[in-house]
PDB file of C-alpha atoms and ligand atoms in Angstrom:
ATOM      1  CA  MET A 170    -152.668 118.399 161.673  1.00 86.00           C
ATOM      2  CA  VAL A 171    -152.540 115.612 159.136  1.00 96.00           C
ATOM      3  CA  THR A 172    -149.117 113.967 158.936  1.00 97.00           C
ATOM      4  CA  HIS A 173    -147.334 113.004 155.751  1.00 98.00           C
ATOM      5  CA  ASP A 174    -147.825 109.345 156.698  1.00 98.00           C
ATOM      6  CA  GLU A 175    -151.565 109.874 156.926  1.00 98.00           C
ATOM      7  CA  LEU A 176    -151.630 111.801 153.669  1.00 98.00           C
ATOM      8  CA  VAL A 177    -149.813 108.972 151.872  1.00 98.00           C
ATOM      9  CA  GLU A 178    -152.298 106.497 153.319  1.00 98.00           C
ATOM     10  CA  MET A 179    -155.234 108.583 152.066  1.00 98.00           C
ATOM     11  CA  ALA A 180    -153.659 108.762 148.615  1.00 98.00           C
ATOM     12  CA  ARG A 181    -153.246 104.975 148.712  1.00 98.00           C
ATOM     13  CA  ASP A 182    -156.930 104.491 149.619  1.00 98.00           C
ATOM     14  CA  ALA A 183    -157.993 106.859 146.844  1.00 98.00           C
ATOM     15  CA  GLN A 184    -155.822 105.047 144.298  1.00 98.00           C
ATOM     16  CA  GLU A 185    -158.264 102.113 144.488  1.00 98.00           C
ATOM     17  CA  ASN A 186    -160.739 104.278 142.571  1.00 98.00           C
ATOM     18  CA  ALA A 187    -158.386 105.322 139.799  1.00 98.00           C
ATOM     19  CA  TYR A 188    -159.830 104.796 136.335  1.00 98.00           C
ATOM     20  CA  ALA A 189    -156.819 103.746 134.307  1.00 98.00           C
ATOM     21  CA  PRO A 190    -157.867 100.955 131.920  1.00 98.00           C
ATOM     22  CA  TYR A 191    -155.714 102.277 129.050  1.00 98.00           C
ATOM     23  CA  SER A 192    -152.388 102.857 130.759  1.00 98.00           C
ATOM     24  CA  GLY A 193    -152.794 100.317 133.553  1.00 98.00           C
ATOM     25  CA  PHE A 194    -151.102 102.950 135.747  1.00 98.00           C
ATOM     26  CA  PRO A 195    -153.402 103.915 138.624  1.00 98.00           C
ATOM     27  CA  VAL A 196    -152.418 107.032 140.554  1.00 98.00           C
ATOM     28  CA  GLY A 197    -153.750 108.347 143.865  1.00 98.00           C
ATOM     29  CA  ALA A 198    -153.248 111.836 145.253  1.00 98.00           C
ATOM     30  CA  ALA A 199    -154.176 113.526 148.522  1.00 98.00           C
ATOM     31  CA  LEU A 200    -153.979 117.292 148.937  1.00 98.00           C
ATOM     32  CA  LEU A 201    -153.879 118.884 152.386  1.00 98.00           C
ATOM     33  CA  THR A 202    -155.186 122.446 152.635  1.00 98.00           C
ATOM     34  CA  ALA A 203    -154.248 125.111 155.177  1.00 97.00           C
ATOM     35  CA  ASP A 204    -157.588 124.706 156.954  1.00 95.00           C
ATOM     36  CA  GLY A 205    -156.797 121.040 157.580  1.00 96.00           C
ATOM     37  CA  ARG A 206    -159.023 119.488 154.950  1.00 98.00           C
ATOM     38  CA  VAL A 207    -157.840 116.741 152.610  1.00 98.00           C
ATOM     39  CA  PHE A 208    -159.017 116.331 149.039  1.00 98.00           C
ATOM     40  CA  THR A 209    -158.137 113.168 147.185  1.00 98.00           C
ATOM     41  CA  GLY A 210    -157.888 112.656 143.455  1.00 98.00           C
ATOM     42  CA  VAL A 211    -157.307 109.816 141.032  1.00 99.00           C
ATOM     43  CA  ASN A 212    -156.392 109.693 137.385  1.00 98.00           C
ATOM     44  CA  VAL A 213    -159.411 109.423 135.117  1.00 98.00           C
ATOM     45  CA  GLU A 214    -158.603 108.159 131.630  1.00 98.00           C
ATOM     46  CA  ASN A 215    -160.625 108.175 128.448  1.00 98.00           C
ATOM     47  CA  ALA A 216    -160.817 106.122 125.241  1.00 98.00           C
ATOM     48  CA  SER A 217    -159.680 109.341 123.572  1.00 98.00           C
ATOM     49  CA  TYR A 218    -156.358 109.139 125.431  1.00 98.00           C
ATOM     50  CA  GLY A 219    -155.524 112.821 125.381  1.00 98.00           C
ATOM     51  CA  LEU A 220    -158.578 113.598 127.501  1.00 98.00           C
ATOM     52  CA  SER A 221    -157.173 111.711 130.481  1.00 98.00           C
ATOM     53  CA  VAL A 222    -156.689 113.795 133.621  1.00 98.00           C
ATOM     54  CA  CYS A 223    -154.008 113.177 136.239  1.00 98.00           C
ATOM     55  CA  ALA A 224    -154.755 112.416 139.882  1.00 98.00           C
ATOM     56  CA  GLU A 225    -153.069 115.597 141.073  1.00 98.00           C
ATOM     57  CA  ARG A 226    -155.189 117.904 138.947  1.00 98.00           C
ATOM     58  CA  ASN A 227    -158.367 116.109 139.937  1.00 98.00           C
ATOM     59  CA  ALA A 228    -157.461 116.646 143.594  1.00 98.00           C
ATOM     60  CA  VAL A 229    -156.846 120.351 142.896  1.00 98.00           C
ATOM     61  CA  ALA A 230    -160.218 120.644 141.164  1.00 98.00           C
ATOM     62  CA  ARG A 231    -162.027 119.093 144.106  1.00 98.00           C
ATOM     63  CA  ALA A 232    -160.295 121.409 146.580  1.00 98.00           C
ATOM     64  CA  VAL A 233    -160.988 124.551 144.574  1.00 98.00           C
ATOM     65  CA  ASP A 234    -164.584 123.481 144.066  1.00 98.00           C
ATOM     66  CA  ALA A 235    -164.932 123.199 147.855  1.00 98.00           C
ATOM     67  CA  GLY A 236    -163.498 126.690 148.378  1.00 97.00           C
ATOM     68  CA  SER A 237    -159.953 125.663 149.424  1.00 97.00           C
ATOM     69  CA  ARG A 238    -157.073 127.162 147.466  1.00 97.00           C
ATOM     70  CA  ASP A 239    -154.317 127.287 150.028  1.00 97.00           C
ATOM     71  CA  PHE A 240    -152.445 123.993 149.699  1.00 98.00           C
ATOM     72  CA  VAL A 241    -149.937 122.785 152.265  1.00 98.00           C
ATOM     73  CA  ALA A 242    -148.925 119.278 151.200  1.00 98.00           C
ATOM     74  CA  LEU A 243    -149.556 116.782 148.437  1.00 98.00           C
ATOM     75  CA  ALA A 244    -149.047 113.022 148.512  1.00 98.00           C
ATOM     76  CA  VAL A 245    -148.889 111.013 145.281  1.00 98.00           C
ATOM     77  CA  VAL A 246    -148.723 107.234 145.075  1.00 98.00           C
ATOM     78  CA  THR A 247    -148.433 104.778 142.211  1.00 98.00           C
ATOM     79  CA  ASP A 248    -147.780 101.073 141.723  1.00 98.00           C
ATOM     80  CA  SER A 249    -144.292 101.755 140.355  1.00 97.00           C
ATOM     81  CA  GLU A 250    -141.474 100.279 142.358  1.00 97.00           C
ATOM     82  CA  GLU A 251    -139.758 103.662 142.565  1.00 96.00           C
ATOM     83  CA  PRO A 252    -141.555 106.939 143.346  1.00 97.00           C
ATOM     84  CA  THR A 253    -142.714 108.741 140.179  1.00 96.00           C
ATOM     85  CA  MET A 254    -142.768 112.525 140.019  1.00 97.00           C
ATOM     86  CA  PRO A 255    -145.779 114.667 139.060  1.00 98.00           C
ATOM     87  CA  CYS A 256    -145.933 115.540 135.360  1.00 98.00           C
ATOM     88  CA  GLY A 257    -145.097 119.021 134.100  1.00 97.00           C
ATOM     89  CA  VAL A 258    -148.713 120.017 133.529  1.00 97.00           C
ATOM     90  CA  CYS A 259    -149.605 119.174 137.128  1.00 98.00           C
ATOM     91  CA  ARG A 260    -146.590 121.121 138.405  1.00 98.00           C
ATOM     92  CA  GLN A 261    -147.839 124.232 136.621  1.00 97.00           C
ATOM     93  CA  VAL A 262    -151.355 123.750 138.015  1.00 98.00           C
ATOM     94  CA  LEU A 263    -150.107 123.196 141.571  1.00 98.00           C
ATOM     95  CA  TRP A 264    -147.880 126.263 141.310  1.00 97.00           C
ATOM     96  CA  GLU A 265    -150.911 128.381 140.457  1.00 96.00           C
ATOM     97  CA  PHE A 266    -152.262 127.872 143.968  1.00 96.00           C
ATOM     98  CA  SER A 267    -149.286 127.200 146.198  1.00 95.00           C
ATOM     99  CA  ARG A 268    -145.719 128.466 146.059  1.00 94.00           C
ATOM    100  CA  ASP A 269    -144.861 126.655 149.262  1.00 95.00           C
ATOM    101  CA  LEU A 270    -146.205 123.143 148.794  1.00 98.00           C
ATOM    102  CA  ALA A 271    -144.599 120.039 150.301  1.00 98.00           C
ATOM    103  CA  VAL A 272    -144.744 117.089 147.882  1.00 98.00           C
ATOM    104  CA  VAL A 273    -144.472 113.516 149.116  1.00 98.00           C
ATOM    105  CA  ILE A 274    -144.176 110.679 146.629  1.00 98.00           C
ATOM    106  CA  GLU A 275    -144.194 106.949 147.193  1.00 98.00           C
ATOM    107  CA  GLY A 276    -143.967 103.939 144.955  1.00 96.00           C
ATOM    108  CA  ARG A 277    -144.499 100.347 146.005  1.00 95.00           C
ATOM    109  CA  ASN A 278    -141.091  99.749 147.531  1.00 94.00           C
ATOM    110  CA  GLY A 279    -141.911 102.173 150.348  1.00 90.00           C
ATOM    111  CA  ARG A 280    -139.114 104.587 149.450  1.00 95.00           C
ATOM    112  CA  ARG A 281    -140.379 108.109 149.923  1.00 97.00           C
ATOM    113  CA  VAL A 282    -139.283 111.271 148.141  1.00 98.00           C
ATOM    114  CA  GLU A 283    -139.993 114.439 150.113  1.00 98.00           C
ATOM    115  CA  THR A 284    -139.668 117.520 147.973  1.00 98.00           C
ATOM    116  CA  THR A 285    -141.418 120.843 147.280  1.00 98.00           C
ATOM    117  CA  ILE A 286    -143.187 122.433 144.344  1.00 98.00           C
ATOM    118  CA  ALA A 287    -140.441 125.079 144.266  1.00 97.00           C
ATOM    119  CA  GLU A 288    -137.864 122.352 143.753  1.00 98.00           C
ATOM    120  CA  LEU A 289    -139.963 120.514 141.154  1.00 98.00           C
ATOM    121  CA  PHE A 290    -140.895 123.655 139.245  1.00 97.00           C
ATOM    122  CA  PRO A 291    -138.014 126.122 139.552  1.00 96.00           C
ATOM    123  CA  MET A 292    -138.709 128.329 136.519  1.00 94.00           C
ATOM    124  CA  PRO A 293    -142.489 128.748 136.368  1.00 93.00           C
ATOM    125  CA  PHE A 294    -144.461 130.492 133.688  1.00 92.00           C
ATOM    126  CA  THR A 295    -146.265 133.528 135.062  1.00 87.00           C
ATOM    127  CA  SER A 296    -148.248 135.804 132.800  1.00 84.00           C
ATOM    128  CA  PHE A 297    -147.977 138.710 135.238  1.00 71.00           C
ATOM    129  CA  GLU A 298    -146.652 139.383 138.741  1.00 64.00           C
ATOM    130  CA  SER A 299    -148.803 137.340 141.099  1.00 58.00           C
TER     131      SER A 299
HETATM  132  N1  LIG B  43    -150.601 110.391 135.697  1.00 91.87           N
HETATM  133  C1  LIG B  43    -151.019 110.997 136.850  1.00 91.87           C
HETATM  134  O1  LIG B  43    -152.147 110.759 137.320  1.00 91.87           O
HETATM  135  N2  LIG B  43    -150.184 111.861 137.449  1.00 91.87           N
HETATM  136  C2  LIG B  43    -148.936 112.202 136.979  1.00 91.87           C
HETATM  137  O2  LIG B  43    -148.280 113.057 137.545  1.00 91.87           O
HETATM  138  C3  LIG B  43    -148.402 111.532 135.808  1.00 91.87           C
HETATM  139  C4  LIG B  43    -149.319 110.619 135.093  1.00 91.87           C
HETATM  140  C5  LIG B  43    -151.512 109.472 135.027  1.00 91.87           C
HETATM  141  C6  LIG B  43    -151.975 109.923 133.665  1.00 91.87           C
HETATM  142  C7  LIG B  43    -152.344 108.620 133.022  1.00 91.87           C
HETATM  143  O3  LIG B  43    -153.657 108.278 133.398  1.00 91.87           O
HETATM  144  C8  LIG B  43    -151.394 107.612 133.648  1.00 91.87           C
HETATM  145  O4  LIG B  43    -150.883 108.236 134.817  1.00 91.87           O
HETATM  146  C9  LIG B  43    -150.232 107.217 132.760  1.00 91.87           C
HETATM  147  O5  LIG B  43    -149.564 108.310 132.273  1.00 91.87           O
END
């Protein structure tokens, strides 16, 4: 099984491909699925700023596209000194697919926050019982 260390490293490799010319804030994500596959994602910005998509949601899209919806762990890395948490939109999207997701965040100082989607998103919106 892929370790959290390995997942962080994959997110760090992916971050190289982030397209973030407007914010100057490249983000890399790596999503581990229950069948042991890893899907990376990066933020992809646009001149029309509001069209930018976060790294986490791009990783989710790649996983779902490949037929994997059961997520086990997510690593997110940035160039911030301190770890930065996933935005609210990404929390909602992650929650859609996994109620039991480990989330690992690292900034540049090497400090790691290990949390869960349940902790990050304690009062989710659900349109019906799912
Ligand atoms: N961003 C992410 O990729 N993930 C987050 O959880 C928060 C923000 C991106 C969006 C934008 O491209 C840049 O970081 C600055 O907000």
